[in-house]
mmCIF file of C-alpha atoms and ligand atoms in Angstrom:
data_model
loop_
_atom_site.group_PDB
_atom_site.id
_atom_site.type_symbol
_atom_site.label_atom_id
_atom_site.label_comp_id
_atom_site.label_asym_id
_atom_site.label_seq_id
_atom_site.Cartn_x
_atom_site.Cartn_y
_atom_site.Cartn_z
ATOM 1 C CA UNK A 1 -46.670 -190.524 -143.408
ATOM 2 C CA UNK A 2 -46.138 -192.189 -140.053
ATOM 3 C CA UNK A 3 -46.525 -195.877 -139.474
ATOM 4 C CA UNK A 4 -46.637 -198.038 -136.379
ATOM 5 C CA UNK A 5 -45.229 -201.586 -137.000
ATOM 6 C CA UNK A 6 -46.669 -203.999 -134.418
ATOM 7 C CA UNK A 7 -44.700 -207.144 -134.808
ATOM 8 C CA UNK A 8 -42.873 -209.363 -132.382
ATOM 9 C CA UNK A 9 -40.517 -210.970 -134.930
ATOM 10 C CA UNK A 10 -37.740 -208.436 -134.633
ATOM 11 C CA UNK A 11 -36.059 -209.178 -137.913
ATOM 12 C CA UNK A 12 -39.241 -208.786 -139.865
ATOM 13 C CA UNK A 13 -40.144 -205.611 -138.002
ATOM 14 C CA UNK A 14 -36.687 -204.097 -138.686
ATOM 15 C CA UNK A 15 -36.794 -205.143 -142.350
ATOM 16 C CA UNK A 16 -40.260 -203.471 -142.849
ATOM 17 C CA UNK A 17 -38.984 -200.358 -140.999
ATOM 18 C CA UNK A 18 -35.827 -199.997 -143.140
ATOM 19 C CA UNK A 19 -37.862 -200.464 -146.336
ATOM 20 C CA UNK A 20 -40.588 -197.973 -145.392
ATOM 21 C CA UNK A 21 -38.042 -195.407 -144.118
ATOM 22 C CA UNK A 22 -36.467 -195.520 -147.571
ATOM 23 C CA UNK A 23 -39.883 -194.774 -149.049
ATOM 24 C CA UNK A 24 -40.021 -191.663 -146.775
ATOM 25 C CA UNK A 25 -42.307 -193.074 -144.124
ATOM 26 C CA UNK A 26 -41.599 -192.353 -140.441
ATOM 27 C CA UNK A 27 -41.739 -195.667 -138.459
ATOM 28 C CA UNK A 28 -42.483 -196.441 -134.880
ATOM 29 C CA UNK A 29 -42.192 -199.950 -133.409
ATOM 30 C CA UNK A 30 -44.102 -202.092 -130.876
ATOM 31 C CA UNK A 31 -43.218 -205.705 -130.069
ATOM 32 C CA UNK A 32 -46.177 -206.561 -127.904
ATOM 33 C CA UNK A 33 -49.806 -205.740 -127.414
ATOM 34 C CA UNK A 34 -49.402 -203.504 -124.304
ATOM 35 C CA UNK A 35 -46.726 -201.359 -125.932
ATOM 36 C CA UNK A 36 -48.822 -201.035 -129.152
ATOM 37 C CA UNK A 37 -51.966 -200.100 -127.274
ATOM 38 C CA UNK A 38 -50.152 -197.293 -125.411
ATOM 39 C CA UNK A 39 -48.591 -195.948 -128.593
ATOM 40 C CA UNK A 40 -51.963 -196.115 -130.521
ATOM 41 C CA UNK A 41 -53.674 -194.243 -127.693
ATOM 42 C CA UNK A 42 -51.097 -191.449 -127.438
ATOM 43 C CA UNK A 43 -50.106 -190.962 -131.110
ATOM 44 C CA UNK A 44 -51.804 -190.417 -134.432
ATOM 45 C CA UNK A 45 -50.544 -192.896 -137.087
ATOM 46 C CA UNK A 46 -51.470 -192.966 -140.763
ATOM 47 C CA UNK A 47 -50.930 -196.685 -140.814
ATOM 48 C CA UNK A 48 -50.653 -199.521 -138.353
ATOM 49 C CA UNK A 49 -49.211 -202.772 -139.592
ATOM 50 C CA UNK A 50 -50.513 -205.379 -137.230
ATOM 51 C CA UNK A 51 -49.258 -208.842 -136.485
ATOM 52 C CA UNK A 52 -51.999 -210.773 -134.667
ATOM 53 C CA UNK A 53 -49.988 -213.344 -132.687
ATOM 54 C CA UNK A 54 -48.290 -211.139 -130.063
ATOM 55 C CA UNK A 55 -46.572 -212.494 -126.962
ATOM 56 C CA UNK A 56 -49.063 -210.878 -124.600
ATOM 57 C CA UNK A 57 -52.265 -211.544 -126.528
ATOM 58 C CA UNK A 58 -54.229 -211.167 -129.725
ATOM 59 C CA UNK A 59 -53.451 -208.119 -131.835
ATOM 60 C CA UNK A 60 -56.961 -208.096 -133.175
ATOM 61 C CA UNK A 61 -58.332 -206.237 -130.128
ATOM 62 C CA UNK A 62 -56.151 -203.278 -130.941
ATOM 63 C CA UNK A 63 -58.294 -202.508 -133.983
ATOM 64 C CA UNK A 64 -61.365 -202.136 -131.822
ATOM 65 C CA UNK A 65 -59.399 -200.072 -129.297
ATOM 66 C CA UNK A 66 -58.215 -197.687 -131.898
ATOM 67 C CA UNK A 67 -61.699 -197.292 -133.481
ATOM 68 C CA UNK A 68 -63.276 -196.719 -130.026
ATOM 69 C CA UNK A 69 -60.664 -194.000 -129.410
ATOM 70 C CA UNK A 70 -61.652 -192.514 -132.815
ATOM 71 C CA UNK A 71 -58.147 -193.014 -134.241
ATOM 72 C CA UNK A 72 -58.081 -192.634 -138.011
ATOM 73 C CA UNK A 73 -55.151 -194.906 -138.721
ATOM 74 C CA UNK A 74 -55.530 -197.517 -141.480
ATOM 75 C CA UNK A 75 -54.757 -201.038 -140.360
ATOM 76 C CA UNK A 76 -53.088 -203.686 -142.479
ATOM 77 C CA UNK A 77 -53.036 -207.122 -140.867
ATOM 78 C CA UNK A 78 -49.891 -209.168 -141.317
ATOM 79 C CA UNK A 79 -51.258 -212.666 -141.247
ATOM 80 C CA UNK A 80 -50.045 -216.171 -141.583
ATOM 81 C CA UNK A 81 -50.849 -217.636 -144.999
ATOM 82 C CA UNK A 82 -54.228 -219.269 -145.207
ATOM 83 C CA UNK A 83 -55.537 -217.927 -141.942
ATOM 84 C CA UNK A 84 -58.881 -217.073 -143.523
ATOM 85 C CA UNK A 85 -60.705 -216.618 -140.306
ATOM 86 C CA UNK A 86 -58.267 -213.989 -139.171
ATOM 87 C CA UNK A 87 -58.650 -212.143 -142.429
ATOM 88 C CA UNK A 88 -62.415 -212.083 -142.256
ATOM 89 C CA UNK A 89 -62.459 -211.204 -138.530
ATOM 90 C CA UNK A 90 -59.934 -208.419 -139.074
ATOM 91 C CA UNK A 91 -61.775 -206.920 -142.084
ATOM 92 C CA UNK A 92 -65.050 -207.105 -140.150
ATOM 93 C CA UNK A 93 -63.485 -205.148 -137.320
ATOM 94 C CA UNK A 94 -62.469 -202.413 -139.657
ATOM 95 C CA UNK A 95 -59.017 -203.370 -140.867
ATOM 96 C CA UNK A 96 -58.341 -201.916 -144.347
ATOM 97 C CA UNK A 97 -56.418 -204.760 -145.781
ATOM 98 C CA UNK A 98 -54.145 -207.678 -145.047
ATOM 99 C CA UNK A 99 -51.013 -209.308 -146.403
ATOM 100 C CA UNK A 100 -50.141 -212.906 -145.950
ATOM 101 C CA UNK A 101 -46.695 -213.789 -144.646
ATOM 102 C CA UNK A 102 -44.262 -214.086 -146.274
ATOM 103 C CA UNK A 103 -45.090 -211.009 -148.244
ATOM 104 C CA UNK A 104 -42.911 -208.850 -150.485
ATOM 105 C CA UNK A 105 -42.254 -205.359 -149.181
ATOM 106 C CA UNK A 106 -43.165 -203.636 -152.496
ATOM 107 C CA UNK A 107 -46.496 -205.404 -152.336
ATOM 108 C CA UNK A 108 -47.056 -204.088 -148.883
ATOM 109 C CA UNK A 109 -46.114 -200.625 -150.060
ATOM 110 C CA UNK A 110 -48.480 -200.696 -153.084
ATOM 111 C CA UNK A 111 -51.297 -201.815 -150.808
ATOM 112 C CA UNK A 112 -50.528 -198.869 -148.494
ATOM 113 C CA UNK A 113 -50.654 -196.564 -151.526
ATOM 114 C CA UNK A 114 -53.936 -198.008 -152.669
ATOM 115 C CA UNK A 115 -55.427 -197.414 -149.138
ATOM 116 C CA UNK A 116 -54.259 -193.899 -149.261
ATOM 117 C CA UNK A 117 -55.906 -193.306 -152.647
ATOM 118 C CA UNK A 118 -59.139 -194.870 -151.452
ATOM 119 C CA UNK A 119 -59.185 -192.858 -148.268
ATOM 120 C CA UNK A 120 -58.819 -189.603 -150.132
ATOM 121 C CA UNK A 121 -60.931 -190.511 -153.124
ATOM 122 C CA UNK A 122 -58.068 -190.510 -155.644
ATOM 123 C CA UNK A 123 -58.272 -192.683 -158.757
ATOM 124 C CA UNK A 124 -54.595 -192.473 -159.676
ATOM 125 C CA UNK A 125 -51.198 -191.732 -158.263
ATOM 126 C CA UNK A 126 -51.070 -188.163 -159.346
ATOM 127 C CA UNK A 127 -52.823 -185.131 -157.916
ATOM 128 C CA UNK A 128 -53.576 -182.157 -160.175
ATOM 129 C CA UNK A 129 -53.911 -178.877 -158.372
ATOM 130 C CA UNK A 130 -54.362 -175.582 -160.177
ATOM 131 C CA UNK A 131 -51.748 -175.843 -162.904
ATOM 132 C CA UNK A 132 -49.449 -178.132 -160.951
ATOM 133 C CA UNK A 133 -49.240 -181.898 -161.034
ATOM 134 C CA UNK A 134 -47.878 -183.975 -158.233
ATOM 135 C CA UNK A 135 -46.603 -187.452 -159.138
ATOM 136 C CA UNK A 136 -46.684 -189.389 -155.884
ATOM 137 C CA UNK A 137 -44.544 -192.506 -156.694
ATOM 138 C CA UNK A 138 -41.943 -190.259 -158.349
ATOM 139 C CA UNK A 139 -42.172 -187.683 -155.598
ATOM 140 C CA UNK A 140 -42.124 -184.823 -158.163
ATOM 141 C CA UNK A 141 -44.180 -181.747 -158.792
ATOM 142 C CA UNK A 142 -44.419 -180.159 -162.230
ATOM 143 C CA UNK A 143 -45.825 -176.989 -163.640
ATOM 144 C CA UNK A 144 -46.438 -177.765 -167.278
ATOM 145 C CA UNK A 145 -43.201 -179.227 -168.367
ATOM 146 C CA UNK A 146 -41.175 -177.500 -165.661
ATOM 147 C CA UNK A 147 -40.113 -179.316 -162.576
ATOM 148 C CA UNK A 148 -40.688 -177.619 -159.219
ATOM 149 C CA UNK A 149 -37.708 -178.551 -157.079
ATOM 150 C CA UNK A 150 -38.873 -179.327 -153.488
ATOM 151 C CA UNK A 151 -37.103 -180.782 -150.526
ATOM 152 C CA UNK A 152 -38.344 -184.098 -149.095
ATOM 153 C CA UNK A 153 -40.148 -182.317 -146.230
ATOM 154 C CA UNK A 154 -41.701 -179.706 -148.520
ATOM 155 C CA UNK A 155 -43.017 -182.443 -150.781
ATOM 156 C CA UNK A 156 -44.430 -184.399 -147.819
ATOM 157 C CA UNK A 157 -46.094 -181.308 -146.334
ATOM 158 C CA UNK A 158 -47.668 -180.351 -149.660
ATOM 159 C CA UNK A 159 -48.814 -183.967 -150.274
ATOM 160 C CA UNK A 160 -50.478 -184.196 -146.905
ATOM 161 C CA UNK A 161 -52.167 -180.783 -147.285
ATOM 162 C CA UNK A 162 -53.482 -181.825 -150.765
ATOM 163 C CA UNK A 163 -54.809 -185.180 -149.488
ATOM 164 C CA UNK A 164 -56.605 -183.262 -146.832
ATOM 165 C CA UNK A 165 -57.776 -180.426 -149.073
ATOM 166 C CA UNK A 166 -60.385 -178.017 -147.673
ATOM 167 C CA UNK A 167 -59.595 -179.179 -144.156
ATOM 168 C CA UNK A 168 -57.615 -177.105 -141.699
ATOM 169 C CA UNK A 169 -54.530 -178.967 -140.457
ATOM 170 C CA UNK A 170 -52.977 -177.770 -137.269
ATOM 171 C CA UNK A 171 -49.258 -177.251 -137.162
ATOM 172 C CA UNK A 172 -49.070 -180.115 -134.664
ATOM 173 C CA UNK A 173 -50.970 -182.501 -136.975
ATOM 174 C CA UNK A 174 -48.731 -181.616 -139.861
ATOM 175 C CA UNK A 175 -45.648 -181.941 -137.775
ATOM 176 C CA UNK A 176 -46.639 -185.344 -136.411
ATOM 177 C CA UNK A 177 -47.410 -186.587 -139.822
ATOM 178 C CA UNK A 178 -44.076 -185.500 -141.257
ATOM 179 C CA UNK A 179 -41.688 -186.092 -138.411
ATOM 180 C CA UNK A 180 -43.546 -188.799 -136.613
ATOM 181 C CA UNK A 181 -44.287 -188.630 -132.909
ATOM 182 C CA UNK A 182 -42.604 -185.811 -131.194
ATOM 183 C CA UNK A 183 -42.362 -184.929 -127.535
ATOM 184 C CA UNK A 184 -44.361 -181.811 -126.778
ATOM 185 C CA UNK A 185 -41.307 -180.182 -125.257
ATOM 186 C CA UNK A 186 -39.314 -180.513 -128.447
ATOM 187 C CA UNK A 187 -42.191 -179.173 -130.534
ATOM 188 C CA UNK A 188 -41.398 -175.916 -132.202
ATOM 189 C CA UNK A 189 -44.208 -174.647 -134.463
ATOM 190 C CA UNK A 190 -41.740 -172.324 -136.210
ATOM 191 C CA UNK A 191 -40.286 -175.282 -138.130
ATOM 192 C CA UNK A 192 -43.551 -175.758 -139.908
ATOM 193 C CA UNK A 193 -43.912 -172.032 -140.714
ATOM 194 C CA UNK A 194 -40.467 -171.966 -142.231
ATOM 195 C CA UNK A 195 -41.229 -174.965 -144.446
ATOM 196 C CA UNK A 196 -44.506 -173.492 -145.603
ATOM 197 C CA UNK A 197 -42.871 -170.218 -146.272
ATOM 198 C CA UNK A 198 -40.234 -171.905 -148.517
ATOM 199 C CA UNK A 199 -42.861 -174.004 -150.194
ATOM 200 C CA UNK A 200 -44.945 -170.888 -151.064
ATOM 201 C CA UNK A 201 -41.853 -169.199 -152.397
ATOM 202 C CA UNK A 202 -40.931 -172.096 -154.672
ATOM 203 C CA UNK A 203 -44.499 -172.564 -155.995
ATOM 204 C CA UNK A 204 -45.126 -168.818 -156.488
ATOM 205 C CA UNK A 205 -42.199 -168.677 -158.890
ATOM 206 C CA UNK A 206 -44.641 -170.444 -161.170
ATOM 207 C CA UNK A 207 -48.099 -169.328 -160.206
ATOM 208 C CA UNK A 208 -50.231 -167.732 -157.530
ATOM 209 C CA UNK A 209 -50.347 -169.683 -154.218
ATOM 210 C CA UNK A 210 -53.363 -167.941 -152.553
ATOM 211 C CA UNK A 211 -54.990 -171.418 -152.277
ATOM 212 C CA UNK A 212 -52.293 -172.362 -149.653
ATOM 213 C CA UNK A 213 -53.923 -170.572 -146.771
ATOM 214 C CA UNK A 214 -52.624 -169.737 -143.367
ATOM 215 C CA UNK A 215 -55.384 -170.105 -140.844
ATOM 216 C CA UNK A 216 -54.487 -167.724 -138.137
ATOM 217 C CA UNK A 217 -53.501 -169.229 -134.840
ATOM 218 C CA UNK A 218 -54.396 -172.763 -136.086
ATOM 219 C CA UNK A 219 -52.452 -173.974 -139.030
ATOM 220 C CA UNK A 220 -52.797 -174.391 -142.734
ATOM 221 C CA UNK A 221 -55.275 -175.334 -145.426
ATOM 222 C CA UNK A 222 -55.318 -176.024 -149.172
ATOM 223 C CA UNK A 223 -58.506 -174.622 -150.551
ATOM 224 C CA UNK A 224 -59.681 -176.155 -153.792
ATOM 225 C CA UNK A 225 -62.880 -177.314 -155.469
HETATM 226 CA CA1 CA B 301 -46.153 -212.879 -134.071
#
């Protein structure tokens, strides 16, 4: 998943970035309101971690901007401890959660995971699909008691397709989600096709994969009830 970290305290921003990258997130950074606003407008993030006190203004307005531009990113406000008004105002504007500084990085991460579950209607950290089970925290996929060995990218692609089941994802959407924001000139849709092909091959060693559909000229879809 890709994350924009909007924070002017560079050390904190870097620390969050390093932690989340280890957890397989792709991170982008903005140190002021203007930069954040531009990035939010151009890109599609899964999460935006938002400090409110930015050098060129209040971060709160970014939530409204993103919502007006119909961006789907989940916002988590990074707030000073006890700033209750900020929390309420942020949640009212459509933020998904907040953490009070200083916060622990694992806490931030578990809140992000909880938001992902809520967004996609999951009750737990595993997804069962056909005879496979995906364990999200352990980043593993099993077929019965057998492990399906996937690369990081294959796991992330499958995870994202499963979260968005029955919805066609374009190659570009998938690519943005997995690799973060890419320049259009560097974009090669063949990468995604190769990963999907490998993914199908690995899964079909265990069972049929006709549910992992190619939507001609558009992208991919996981079809399931
Ligand atoms: Ca600040």
